[in-house]
Amino acid sequence: MVKAKTWILFEGFPKENNFELREEVLPELQDGDVLVEAVYLTNILNSKDPAFPEGCYVVANCGWRTHTVTKAKGPAGPILARIVSEWPSDISMSLALGSLGMPGLTALYGLEEVCKIQPGETILVSAAAGAVGAMVEQICKIKGCKVVGSAGGDDKVAYLKELGFDQAFNYKTVSSLEEALKNASPEGYDCYFENVGGPFFTAALKNMKPGGRIAVCGAIANYNDTTPQMCPYPHHEIITRQLKIEGFMVRSWQHKDAESIKRMLKWMKEGKLKAKEVVTVGFENMPAAFIRMLKGDGLGKAIVKV
């Protein structure tokens, strides 16, 4: 008999008293089932699926749980994804949840598949010190682009400059977002990798070059609003600048994941990619780590080591 601990989040902006830690007894395995245990990611403890033998490492979409019995695939698609066999022993597997996992793939596909960036172009990225934003910058530099980023703290701006951003600024301290964007790149922007929504999006539109492309990845400024934020109607800027705006989900290119991760592993081994993590130890500390992430505390991908 295996017992699992699981966190439940109730409605409202996440606060520690909105979470409840529960314990449940897991069912016996049936054919095709896999029992996984959370580490940084997920490790197979027991299996009745030959594609996922005991002891192999996977990334799993199972929620905040110490243990889970699951099938490899669900109605909406894969639940388990094996770590690529070529994963080097000197690179932490925790990066499969960050720079070399979903956030890294999100950056890669947003740039290659949506924006279709070209050498010499100027790229703008918001929330640039986050797990996705930092990867956007580094991939852009690999591909010969100029990159401008914004972040919400002077320590984060310093981190962006350390990564190699051509220009970076603290959006919380500038007097005008529109002017800050114009000063950082007077000629405008070919592409904008959108992570935040809110007033930043409106300001970015006014600084796009004609024919600019915008990849809409996230809207962290709006995620916990109980009343939707309203912005000035952007149609004039979109029409007159002939902008292409496309929302996307990383799973749209899931068939490319294995080869894409191998490419990023190669870049990291070559020193072209750097990764920063904020590691919280203890499953019981997951809500606190989640709230810190939403508030923008810390530099790098938020990880919980169970």
PDB file of C-alpha atoms in Angstrom:
ATOM      1  CA  MET A   1       0.000   0.000   0.000  1.00  0.00           C
ATOM      2  CA  VAL A   2       1.354   3.403  -1.029  1.00  0.00           C
ATOM      3  CA  LYS A   3       0.104   6.657   0.472  1.00  0.00           C
ATOM      4  CA  ALA A   4       0.395   9.946  -1.410  1.00  0.00           C
ATOM      5  CA  LYS A   5       0.422  13.493  -0.135  1.00  0.00           C
ATOM      6  CA  THR A   6      -1.242  16.082  -2.360  1.00  0.00           C
ATOM      7  CA  TRP A   7      -1.811  19.821  -2.201  1.00  0.00           C
ATOM      8  CA  ILE A   8      -5.265  21.273  -2.976  1.00  0.00           C
ATOM      9  CA  LEU A   9      -5.652  24.950  -3.924  1.00  0.00           C
ATOM     10  CA  PHE A  10      -8.949  26.671  -3.228  1.00  0.00           C
ATOM     11  CA  GLU A  11     -10.365  29.614  -5.186  1.00  0.00           C
ATOM     12  CA  GLY A  12      -8.795  33.053  -4.976  1.00  0.00           C
ATOM     13  CA  PHE A  13      -5.340  34.590  -5.192  1.00  0.00           C
ATOM     14  CA  PRO A  14      -2.928  31.982  -3.830  1.00  0.00           C
ATOM     15  CA  LYS A  15      -2.209  32.506  -0.131  1.00  0.00           C
ATOM     16  CA  GLU A  16      -0.878  29.896   2.247  1.00  0.00           C
ATOM     17  CA  ASN A  17      -4.253  29.523   3.956  1.00  0.00           C
ATOM     18  CA  ASN A  18      -5.856  28.770   0.546  1.00  0.00           C
ATOM     19  CA  PHE A  19      -4.000  25.444   0.362  1.00  0.00           C
ATOM     20  CA  GLU A  20      -4.790  22.157   2.098  1.00  0.00           C
ATOM     21  CA  LEU A  21      -2.413  19.187   2.381  1.00  0.00           C
ATOM     22  CA  ARG A  22      -4.253  15.860   2.084  1.00  0.00           C
ATOM     23  CA  GLU A  23      -3.201  12.213   2.199  1.00  0.00           C
ATOM     24  CA  GLU A  24      -4.733   9.395   0.186  1.00  0.00           C
ATOM     25  CA  VAL A  25      -4.167   5.685  -0.374  1.00  0.00           C
ATOM     26  CA  LEU A  26      -3.303   4.860  -3.975  1.00  0.00           C
ATOM     27  CA  PRO A  27      -4.955   1.960  -5.857  1.00  0.00           C
ATOM     28  CA  GLU A  28      -3.144  -1.205  -6.875  1.00  0.00           C
ATOM     29  CA  LEU A  29      -1.556  -1.077 -10.308  1.00  0.00           C
ATOM     30  CA  GLN A  30      -3.504  -2.421 -13.278  1.00  0.00           C
ATOM     31  CA  ASP A  31      -2.093  -3.278 -16.712  1.00  0.00           C
ATOM     32  CA  GLY A  32      -0.722  -0.123 -18.314  1.00  0.00           C
ATOM     33  CA  ASP A  33      -0.448   1.703 -14.970  1.00  0.00           C
ATOM     34  CA  VAL A  34       2.714   3.380 -13.690  1.00  0.00           C
ATOM     35  CA  LEU A  35       3.495   4.396 -10.085  1.00  0.00           C
ATOM     36  CA  VAL A  36       5.601   7.564 -10.010  1.00  0.00           C
ATOM     37  CA  GLU A  37       7.294   9.408  -7.156  1.00  0.00           C
ATOM     38  CA  ALA A  38       8.125  13.108  -7.217  1.00  0.00           C
ATOM     39  CA  VAL A  39      11.818  13.982  -6.754  1.00  0.00           C
ATOM     40  CA  TYR A  40      12.570  17.244  -8.574  1.00  0.00           C
ATOM     41  CA  LEU A  41      10.548  15.674 -11.304  1.00  0.00           C
ATOM     42  CA  THR A  42       9.211  12.128 -11.423  1.00  0.00           C
ATOM     43  CA  ASN A  43      10.881   8.744 -10.974  1.00  0.00           C
ATOM     44  CA  ILE A  44       9.192   5.431 -11.849  1.00  0.00           C
ATOM     45  CA  LEU A  45       8.808   3.278  -8.702  1.00  0.00           C
ATOM     46  CA  ASN A  46       6.665   0.489 -10.141  1.00  0.00           C
ATOM     47  CA  SER A  47       5.253  -0.137 -13.571  1.00  0.00           C
ATOM     48  CA  LYS A  48       2.995  -2.322 -15.662  1.00  0.00           C
ATOM     49  CA  ASP A  49       3.797  -0.394 -18.835  1.00  0.00           C
ATOM     50  CA  PRO A  50       6.850  -1.730 -20.711  1.00  0.00           C
ATOM     51  CA  ALA A  51       7.509   1.700 -22.239  1.00  0.00           C
ATOM     52  CA  PHE A  52       8.200   3.057 -18.736  1.00  0.00           C
ATOM     53  CA  PRO A  53      10.308   0.507 -16.830  1.00  0.00           C
ATOM     54  CA  GLU A  54      10.949   0.814 -13.104  1.00  0.00           C
ATOM     55  CA  GLY A  55      13.760   3.235 -12.298  1.00  0.00           C
ATOM     56  CA  CYS A  56      13.471   5.423 -15.403  1.00  0.00           C
ATOM     57  CA  TYR A  57      13.030   9.181 -15.073  1.00  0.00           C
ATOM     58  CA  VAL A  58      10.093  11.061 -16.529  1.00  0.00           C
ATOM     59  CA  VAL A  59       8.441  14.458 -16.515  1.00  0.00           C
ATOM     60  CA  ALA A  60       4.821  14.011 -15.453  1.00  0.00           C
ATOM     61  CA  ASN A  61       1.712  16.169 -15.526  1.00  0.00           C
ATOM     62  CA  CYS A  62       0.283  14.846 -12.256  1.00  0.00           C
ATOM     63  CA  GLY A  63      -0.238  17.929 -10.107  1.00  0.00           C
ATOM     64  CA  TRP A  64       1.309  18.604  -6.698  1.00  0.00           C
ATOM     65  CA  ARG A  65       1.614  15.037  -5.419  1.00  0.00           C
ATOM     66  CA  THR A  66       4.340  12.929  -3.824  1.00  0.00           C
ATOM     67  CA  HIS A  67       3.125   9.751  -5.575  1.00  0.00           C
ATOM     68  CA  THR A  68       0.738   9.026  -8.438  1.00  0.00           C
ATOM     69  CA  VAL A  69      -0.659   5.969 -10.184  1.00  0.00           C
ATOM     70  CA  THR A  70      -1.340   6.920 -13.788  1.00  0.00           C
ATOM     71  CA  LYS A  71      -1.474   5.774 -17.372  1.00  0.00           C
ATOM     72  CA  ALA A  72       1.189   7.115 -19.706  1.00  0.00           C
ATOM     73  CA  LYS A  73      -1.470   8.842 -21.834  1.00  0.00           C
ATOM     74  CA  GLY A  74      -4.768  10.487 -21.013  1.00  0.00           C
ATOM     75  CA  PRO A  75      -7.702  11.821 -23.085  1.00  0.00           C
ATOM     76  CA  ALA A  76      -5.927  15.159 -23.612  1.00  0.00           C
ATOM     77  CA  GLY A  77      -2.575  13.639 -24.562  1.00  0.00           C
ATOM     78  CA  PRO A  78       0.591  12.300 -22.903  1.00  0.00           C
ATOM     79  CA  ILE A  79       0.863  12.449 -19.100  1.00  0.00           C
ATOM     80  CA  LEU A  80       4.371  10.992 -18.898  1.00  0.00           C
ATOM     81  CA  ALA A  81       7.412  11.905 -20.999  1.00  0.00           C
ATOM     82  CA  ARG A  82      10.681  10.041 -20.571  1.00  0.00           C
ATOM     83  CA  ILE A  83      13.876  12.002 -20.095  1.00  0.00           C
ATOM     84  CA  VAL A  84      15.996  11.689 -23.237  1.00  0.00           C
ATOM     85  CA  SER A  85      18.542   8.890 -22.988  1.00  0.00           C
ATOM     86  CA  GLU A  86      21.363  11.245 -24.042  1.00  0.00           C
ATOM     87  CA  TRP A  87      20.969  13.373 -20.882  1.00  0.00           C
ATOM     88  CA  PRO A  88      24.533  14.063 -19.628  1.00  0.00           C
ATOM     89  CA  SER A  89      25.397  12.957 -16.094  1.00  0.00           C
ATOM     90  CA  ASP A  90      26.936  16.368 -15.314  1.00  0.00           C
ATOM     91  CA  ILE A  91      23.696  18.299 -16.011  1.00  0.00           C
ATOM     92  CA  SER A  92      21.063  18.237 -13.252  1.00  0.00           C
ATOM     93  CA  MET A  93      17.836  16.504 -14.212  1.00  0.00           C
ATOM     94  CA  SER A  94      15.974  19.271 -12.406  1.00  0.00           C
ATOM     95  CA  LEU A  95      16.597  21.326 -15.566  1.00  0.00           C
ATOM     96  CA  ALA A  96      14.091  19.045 -17.307  1.00  0.00           C
ATOM     97  CA  LEU A  97      11.491  21.173 -15.500  1.00  0.00           C
ATOM     98  CA  GLY A  98      13.101  24.439 -16.563  1.00  0.00           C
ATOM     99  CA  SER A  99      15.672  25.522 -19.116  1.00  0.00           C
ATOM    100  CA  LEU A 100      15.774  22.110 -20.768  1.00  0.00           C
ATOM    101  CA  GLY A 101      12.087  21.361 -20.338  1.00  0.00           C
ATOM    102  CA  MET A 102       8.783  23.135 -20.888  1.00  0.00           C
ATOM    103  CA  PRO A 103      10.057  26.716 -20.323  1.00  0.00           C
ATOM    104  CA  GLY A 104      13.019  26.184 -22.665  1.00  0.00           C
ATOM    105  CA  LEU A 105      10.838  24.550 -25.299  1.00  0.00           C
ATOM    106  CA  THR A 106       8.333  27.392 -24.980  1.00  0.00           C
ATOM    107  CA  ALA A 107      11.075  29.918 -25.696  1.00  0.00           C
ATOM    108  CA  LEU A 108      12.428  27.874 -28.610  1.00  0.00           C
ATOM    109  CA  TYR A 109       9.076  27.275 -30.327  1.00  0.00           C
ATOM    110  CA  GLY A 110       7.852  30.826 -29.748  1.00  0.00           C
ATOM    111  CA  LEU A 111      10.951  32.147 -31.503  1.00  0.00           C
ATOM    112  CA  GLU A 112      11.342  29.536 -34.254  1.00  0.00           C
ATOM    113  CA  GLU A 113       7.771  28.510 -35.033  1.00  0.00           C
ATOM    114  CA  VAL A 114       5.762  31.644 -34.219  1.00  0.00           C
ATOM    115  CA  CYS A 115       8.074  34.660 -34.615  1.00  0.00           C
ATOM    116  CA  LYS A 116      10.398  32.921 -37.091  1.00  0.00           C
ATOM    117  CA  ILE A 117      13.264  35.181 -36.024  1.00  0.00           C
ATOM    118  CA  GLN A 118      16.082  36.020 -38.408  1.00  0.00           C
ATOM    119  CA  PRO A 119      19.701  37.088 -37.765  1.00  0.00           C
ATOM    120  CA  GLY A 120      20.043  40.818 -37.219  1.00  0.00           C
ATOM    121  CA  GLU A 121      16.477  41.344 -35.962  1.00  0.00           C
ATOM    122  CA  THR A 122      15.626  43.092 -32.697  1.00  0.00           C
ATOM    123  CA  ILE A 123      13.579  41.087 -30.199  1.00  0.00           C
ATOM    124  CA  LEU A 124      11.740  42.407 -27.131  1.00  0.00           C
ATOM    125  CA  VAL A 125      10.900  40.082 -24.223  1.00  0.00           C
ATOM    126  CA  SER A 126       8.924  40.921 -21.074  1.00  0.00           C
ATOM    127  CA  ALA A 127       9.371  39.087 -17.743  1.00  0.00           C
ATOM    128  CA  ALA A 128      12.850  38.567 -19.114  1.00  0.00           C
ATOM    129  CA  ALA A 129      14.416  37.261 -15.895  1.00  0.00           C
ATOM    130  CA  GLY A 130      11.928  34.410 -15.650  1.00  0.00           C
ATOM    131  CA  ALA A 131      12.504  30.830 -16.736  1.00  0.00           C
ATOM    132  CA  VAL A 132      11.089  31.428 -20.241  1.00  0.00           C
ATOM    133  CA  GLY A 133      12.362  34.975 -20.724  1.00  0.00           C
ATOM    134  CA  ALA A 134      15.976  34.123 -19.890  1.00  0.00           C
ATOM    135  CA  MET A 135      15.911  31.295 -22.430  1.00  0.00           C
ATOM    136  CA  VAL A 136      14.378  33.600 -25.064  1.00  0.00           C
ATOM    137  CA  GLU A 137      17.363  35.942 -24.761  1.00  0.00           C
ATOM    138  CA  GLN A 138      19.994  33.227 -24.952  1.00  0.00           C
ATOM    139  CA  ILE A 139      18.424  31.518 -27.962  1.00  0.00           C
ATOM    140  CA  CYS A 140      18.108  34.890 -29.703  1.00  0.00           C
ATOM    141  CA  LYS A 141      21.817  35.548 -29.202  1.00  0.00           C
ATOM    142  CA  ILE A 142      22.673  32.086 -30.543  1.00  0.00           C
ATOM    143  CA  LYS A 143      20.689  33.029 -33.658  1.00  0.00           C
ATOM    144  CA  GLY A 144      22.364  36.417 -34.112  1.00  0.00           C
ATOM    145  CA  CYS A 145      19.630  38.758 -32.860  1.00  0.00           C
ATOM    146  CA  LYS A 146      19.649  41.891 -30.710  1.00  0.00           C
ATOM    147  CA  VAL A 147      17.600  41.477 -27.510  1.00  0.00           C
ATOM    148  CA  VAL A 148      15.918  43.974 -25.169  1.00  0.00           C
ATOM    149  CA  GLY A 149      14.359  42.806 -21.896  1.00  0.00           C
ATOM    150  CA  SER A 150      12.360  44.192 -19.001  1.00  0.00           C
ATOM    151  CA  ALA A 151      12.197  42.896 -15.436  1.00  0.00           C
ATOM    152  CA  GLY A 152      10.782  44.010 -12.091  1.00  0.00           C
ATOM    153  CA  GLY A 153      13.880  44.720 -10.015  1.00  0.00           C
ATOM    154  CA  ASP A 154      17.380  46.127 -10.254  1.00  0.00           C
ATOM    155  CA  ASP A 155      18.864  42.752  -9.267  1.00  0.00           C
ATOM    156  CA  LYS A 156      16.982  41.174 -12.152  1.00  0.00           C
ATOM    157  CA  VAL A 157      18.180  43.820 -14.588  1.00  0.00           C
ATOM    158  CA  ALA A 158      21.753  43.088 -13.474  1.00  0.00           C
ATOM    159  CA  TYR A 159      21.106  39.397 -14.146  1.00  0.00           C
ATOM    160  CA  LEU A 160      19.825  40.202 -17.644  1.00  0.00           C
ATOM    161  CA  LYS A 161      22.990  42.155 -18.419  1.00  0.00           C
ATOM    162  CA  GLU A 162      25.033  39.220 -17.099  1.00  0.00           C
ATOM    163  CA  LEU A 163      23.189  36.932 -19.525  1.00  0.00           C
ATOM    164  CA  GLY A 164      24.040  39.218 -22.446  1.00  0.00           C
ATOM    165  CA  PHE A 165      20.929  41.328 -23.101  1.00  0.00           C
ATOM    166  CA  ASP A 166      21.800  44.277 -25.342  1.00  0.00           C
ATOM    167  CA  GLN A 167      19.492  46.526 -23.315  1.00  0.00           C
ATOM    168  CA  ALA A 168      17.514  45.904 -20.110  1.00  0.00           C
ATOM    169  CA  PHE A 169      15.423  48.082 -17.780  1.00  0.00           C
ATOM    170  CA  ASN A 170      13.344  47.906 -14.598  1.00  0.00           C
ATOM    171  CA  TYR A 171       9.733  48.453 -15.651  1.00  0.00           C
ATOM    172  CA  LYS A 172       8.771  49.333 -12.064  1.00  0.00           C
ATOM    173  CA  THR A 173      11.000  52.411 -11.886  1.00  0.00           C
ATOM    174  CA  VAL A 174      10.746  53.977 -15.362  1.00  0.00           C
ATOM    175  CA  SER A 175       8.472  56.990 -15.696  1.00  0.00           C
ATOM    176  CA  SER A 176       7.047  55.805 -19.042  1.00  0.00           C
ATOM    177  CA  LEU A 177       7.036  52.270 -20.439  1.00  0.00           C
ATOM    178  CA  GLU A 178       6.577  53.589 -23.963  1.00  0.00           C
ATOM    179  CA  GLU A 179       9.576  55.909 -23.654  1.00  0.00           C
ATOM    180  CA  ALA A 180      11.733  53.224 -22.014  1.00  0.00           C
ATOM    181  CA  LEU A 181      11.037  50.869 -24.902  1.00  0.00           C
ATOM    182  CA  LYS A 182      11.775  53.593 -27.447  1.00  0.00           C
ATOM    183  CA  ASN A 183      15.053  54.519 -25.758  1.00  0.00           C
ATOM    184  CA  ALA A 184      16.174  50.887 -25.622  1.00  0.00           C
ATOM    185  CA  SER A 185      15.620  50.432 -29.363  1.00  0.00           C
ATOM    186  CA  PRO A 186      14.827  53.684 -31.225  1.00  0.00           C
ATOM    187  CA  GLU A 187      14.419  51.795 -34.509  1.00  0.00           C
ATOM    188  CA  GLY A 188      11.656  49.639 -32.973  1.00  0.00           C
ATOM    189  CA  TYR A 189      11.196  45.876 -32.622  1.00  0.00           C
ATOM    190  CA  ASP A 190      10.824  43.137 -35.213  1.00  0.00           C
ATOM    191  CA  CYS A 191       9.392  40.674 -32.682  1.00  0.00           C
ATOM    192  CA  TYR A 192       7.901  40.807 -29.196  1.00  0.00           C
ATOM    193  CA  PHE A 193       7.823  37.722 -26.952  1.00  0.00           C
ATOM    194  CA  GLU A 194       4.844  38.552 -24.723  1.00  0.00           C
ATOM    195  CA  ASN A 195       4.786  37.110 -21.194  1.00  0.00           C
ATOM    196  CA  VAL A 196       2.911  39.643 -19.075  1.00  0.00           C
ATOM    197  CA  GLY A 197      -0.115  41.350 -20.650  1.00  0.00           C
ATOM    198  CA  GLY A 198      -1.427  44.536 -19.038  1.00  0.00           C
ATOM    199  CA  PRO A 199      -0.076  48.034 -19.850  1.00  0.00           C
ATOM    200  CA  PHE A 200       3.248  46.639 -21.090  1.00  0.00           C
ATOM    201  CA  PHE A 201       1.489  45.032 -24.056  1.00  0.00           C
ATOM    202  CA  THR A 202      -0.073  48.351 -25.070  1.00  0.00           C
ATOM    203  CA  ALA A 203       3.281  50.137 -24.824  1.00  0.00           C
ATOM    204  CA  ALA A 204       5.016  47.411 -26.831  1.00  0.00           C
ATOM    205  CA  LEU A 205       2.520  47.711 -29.706  1.00  0.00           C
ATOM    206  CA  LYS A 206       3.461  51.356 -30.169  1.00  0.00           C
ATOM    207  CA  ASN A 207       7.117  50.422 -30.604  1.00  0.00           C
ATOM    208  CA  MET A 208       6.772  47.575 -33.098  1.00  0.00           C
ATOM    209  CA  LYS A 209       8.241  47.899 -36.585  1.00  0.00           C
ATOM    210  CA  PRO A 210       5.863  47.617 -39.564  1.00  0.00           C
ATOM    211  CA  GLY A 211       5.144  43.938 -40.151  1.00  0.00           C
ATOM    212  CA  GLY A 212       6.266  43.033 -36.618  1.00  0.00           C
ATOM    213  CA  ARG A 213       5.417  39.650 -35.110  1.00  0.00           C
ATOM    214  CA  ILE A 214       4.200  39.052 -31.562  1.00  0.00           C
ATOM    215  CA  ALA A 215       4.227  35.639 -29.861  1.00  0.00           C
ATOM    216  CA  VAL A 216       1.727  35.675 -26.994  1.00  0.00           C
ATOM    217  CA  CYS A 217       3.058  33.201 -24.452  1.00  0.00           C
ATOM    218  CA  GLY A 218       1.658  34.412 -21.137  1.00  0.00           C
ATOM    219  CA  ALA A 219      -0.164  37.141 -19.221  1.00  0.00           C
ATOM    220  CA  ILE A 220       1.175  36.921 -15.680  1.00  0.00           C
ATOM    221  CA  ALA A 221      -0.087  40.433 -14.888  1.00  0.00           C
ATOM    222  CA  ASN A 222      -3.656  39.147 -15.306  1.00  0.00           C
ATOM    223  CA  TYR A 223      -3.623  35.556 -14.034  1.00  0.00           C
ATOM    224  CA  ASN A 224      -5.157  36.205 -10.616  1.00  0.00           C
ATOM    225  CA  ASP A 225      -7.509  39.071 -11.452  1.00  0.00           C
ATOM    226  CA  THR A 226     -11.062  38.623 -10.239  1.00  0.00           C
ATOM    227  CA  THR A 227     -12.124  41.467 -12.560  1.00  0.00           C
ATOM    228  CA  PRO A 228     -10.583  41.441 -16.053  1.00  0.00           C
ATOM    229  CA  GLN A 229      -8.213  44.334 -16.775  1.00  0.00           C
ATOM    230  CA  MET A 230      -9.125  46.598 -19.653  1.00  0.00           C
ATOM    231  CA  CYS A 231      -6.599  48.225 -21.971  1.00  0.00           C
ATOM    232  CA  PRO A 232      -6.932  50.859 -24.714  1.00  0.00           C
ATOM    233  CA  TYR A 233      -8.337  49.291 -27.872  1.00  0.00           C
ATOM    234  CA  PRO A 234      -5.222  48.357 -29.885  1.00  0.00           C
ATOM    235  CA  HIS A 235      -6.758  47.962 -33.325  1.00  0.00           C
ATOM    236  CA  HIS A 236      -5.256  51.148 -34.809  1.00  0.00           C
ATOM    237  CA  GLU A 237      -1.696  50.122 -33.952  1.00  0.00           C
ATOM    238  CA  ILE A 238      -2.263  46.552 -35.171  1.00  0.00           C
ATOM    239  CA  ILE A 239      -3.738  47.710 -38.481  1.00  0.00           C
ATOM    240  CA  THR A 240      -1.418  50.573 -39.339  1.00  0.00           C
ATOM    241  CA  ARG A 241       1.712  48.633 -38.348  1.00  0.00           C
ATOM    242  CA  GLN A 242       0.396  45.476 -40.039  1.00  0.00           C
ATOM    243  CA  LEU A 243       1.260  43.383 -36.999  1.00  0.00           C
ATOM    244  CA  LYS A 244       0.918  39.621 -36.724  1.00  0.00           C
ATOM    245  CA  ILE A 245      -0.143  38.491 -33.233  1.00  0.00           C
ATOM    246  CA  GLU A 246      -0.311  34.791 -32.433  1.00  0.00           C
ATOM    247  CA  GLY A 247      -1.044  32.979 -29.191  1.00  0.00           C
ATOM    248  CA  PHE A 248       0.548  29.578 -28.802  1.00  0.00           C
ATOM    249  CA  MET A 249       0.853  26.516 -26.564  1.00  0.00           C
ATOM    250  CA  VAL A 250       4.103  24.581 -26.285  1.00  0.00           C
ATOM    251  CA  ARG A 251       2.334  21.247 -26.800  1.00  0.00           C
ATOM    252  CA  SER A 252       1.553  22.168 -30.408  1.00  0.00           C
ATOM    253  CA  TRP A 253       5.069  21.002 -31.338  1.00  0.00           C
ATOM    254  CA  GLN A 254       5.289  18.073 -28.920  1.00  0.00           C
ATOM    255  CA  HIS A 255       6.428  15.819 -31.751  1.00  0.00           C
ATOM    256  CA  LYS A 256       9.629  17.883 -31.903  1.00  0.00           C
ATOM    257  CA  ASP A 257      10.400  17.838 -28.173  1.00  0.00           C
ATOM    258  CA  ALA A 258      13.021  15.082 -28.062  1.00  0.00           C
ATOM    259  CA  GLU A 259      15.144  16.537 -30.854  1.00  0.00           C
ATOM    260  CA  SER A 260      14.672  20.079 -29.532  1.00  0.00           C
ATOM    261  CA  ILE A 261      15.869  19.070 -26.054  1.00  0.00           C
ATOM    262  CA  LYS A 262      18.937  17.410 -27.604  1.00  0.00           C
ATOM    263  CA  ARG A 263      19.706  20.681 -29.419  1.00  0.00           C
ATOM    264  CA  MET A 264      19.442  22.657 -26.185  1.00  0.00           C
ATOM    265  CA  LEU A 265      21.564  20.115 -24.307  1.00  0.00           C
ATOM    266  CA  LYS A 266      24.245  20.587 -26.977  1.00  0.00           C
ATOM    267  CA  TRP A 267      24.073  24.382 -26.592  1.00  0.00           C
ATOM    268  CA  MET A 268      24.401  24.039 -22.824  1.00  0.00           C
ATOM    269  CA  LYS A 269      27.410  21.710 -23.127  1.00  0.00           C
ATOM    270  CA  GLU A 270      28.976  24.299 -25.467  1.00  0.00           C
ATOM    271  CA  GLY A 271      28.443  27.043 -22.874  1.00  0.00           C
ATOM    272  CA  LYS A 272      25.869  28.900 -24.974  1.00  0.00           C
ATOM    273  CA  LEU A 273      23.029  28.398 -22.466  1.00  0.00           C
ATOM    274  CA  LYS A 274      23.066  29.160 -18.750  1.00  0.00           C
ATOM    275  CA  ALA A 275      20.437  28.122 -16.223  1.00  0.00           C
ATOM    276  CA  LYS A 276      19.533  29.572 -12.833  1.00  0.00           C
ATOM    277  CA  GLU A 277      17.211  27.847 -10.368  1.00  0.00           C
ATOM    278  CA  VAL A 278      15.535  28.830  -7.100  1.00  0.00           C
ATOM    279  CA  VAL A 279      15.311  25.529  -5.218  1.00  0.00           C
ATOM    280  CA  THR A 280      12.948  25.108  -2.259  1.00  0.00           C
ATOM    281  CA  VAL A 281      13.431  21.923  -0.225  1.00  0.00           C
ATOM    282  CA  GLY A 282      10.408  20.027   1.118  1.00  0.00           C
ATOM    283  CA  PHE A 283       7.035  19.067  -0.347  1.00  0.00           C
ATOM    284  CA  GLU A 284       5.361  20.862   2.553  1.00  0.00           C
ATOM    285  CA  ASN A 285       6.849  24.149   1.297  1.00  0.00           C
ATOM    286  CA  MET A 286       5.277  24.021  -2.169  1.00  0.00           C
ATOM    287  CA  PRO A 287       2.580  26.685  -1.541  1.00  0.00           C
ATOM    288  CA  ALA A 288       5.155  29.162  -0.190  1.00  0.00           C
ATOM    289  CA  ALA A 289       7.434  28.530  -3.184  1.00  0.00           C
ATOM    290  CA  PHE A 290       4.500  28.995  -5.585  1.00  0.00           C
ATOM    291  CA  ILE A 291       3.473  32.291  -3.991  1.00  0.00           C
ATOM    292  CA  ARG A 292       7.051  33.602  -4.108  1.00  0.00           C
ATOM    293  CA  MET A 293       7.176  32.727  -7.810  1.00  0.00           C
ATOM    294  CA  LEU A 294       3.929  34.610  -8.537  1.00  0.00           C
ATOM    295  CA  LYS A 295       5.296  37.655  -6.694  1.00  0.00           C
ATOM    296  CA  GLY A 296       8.466  37.548  -8.776  1.00  0.00           C
ATOM    297  CA  ASP A 297      10.776  36.799  -5.854  1.00  0.00           C
ATOM    298  CA  GLY A 298      14.066  35.134  -6.764  1.00  0.00           C
ATOM    299  CA  LEU A 299      16.053  34.745  -9.969  1.00  0.00           C
ATOM    300  CA  GLY A 300      15.499  31.708 -12.164  1.00  0.00           C
ATOM    301  CA  LYS A 301      13.140  28.759 -12.415  1.00  0.00           C
ATOM    302  CA  ALA A 302      11.281  27.935  -9.187  1.00  0.00           C
ATOM    303  CA  ILE A 303      11.910  24.267  -8.289  1.00  0.00           C
ATOM    304  CA  VAL A 304      10.770  22.220  -5.288  1.00  0.00           C
ATOM    305  CA  LYS A 305      12.977  19.335  -4.220  1.00  0.00           C
ATOM    306  CA  VAL A 306      10.687  16.816  -2.574  1.00  0.00           C
TER     307      VAL A 306
END
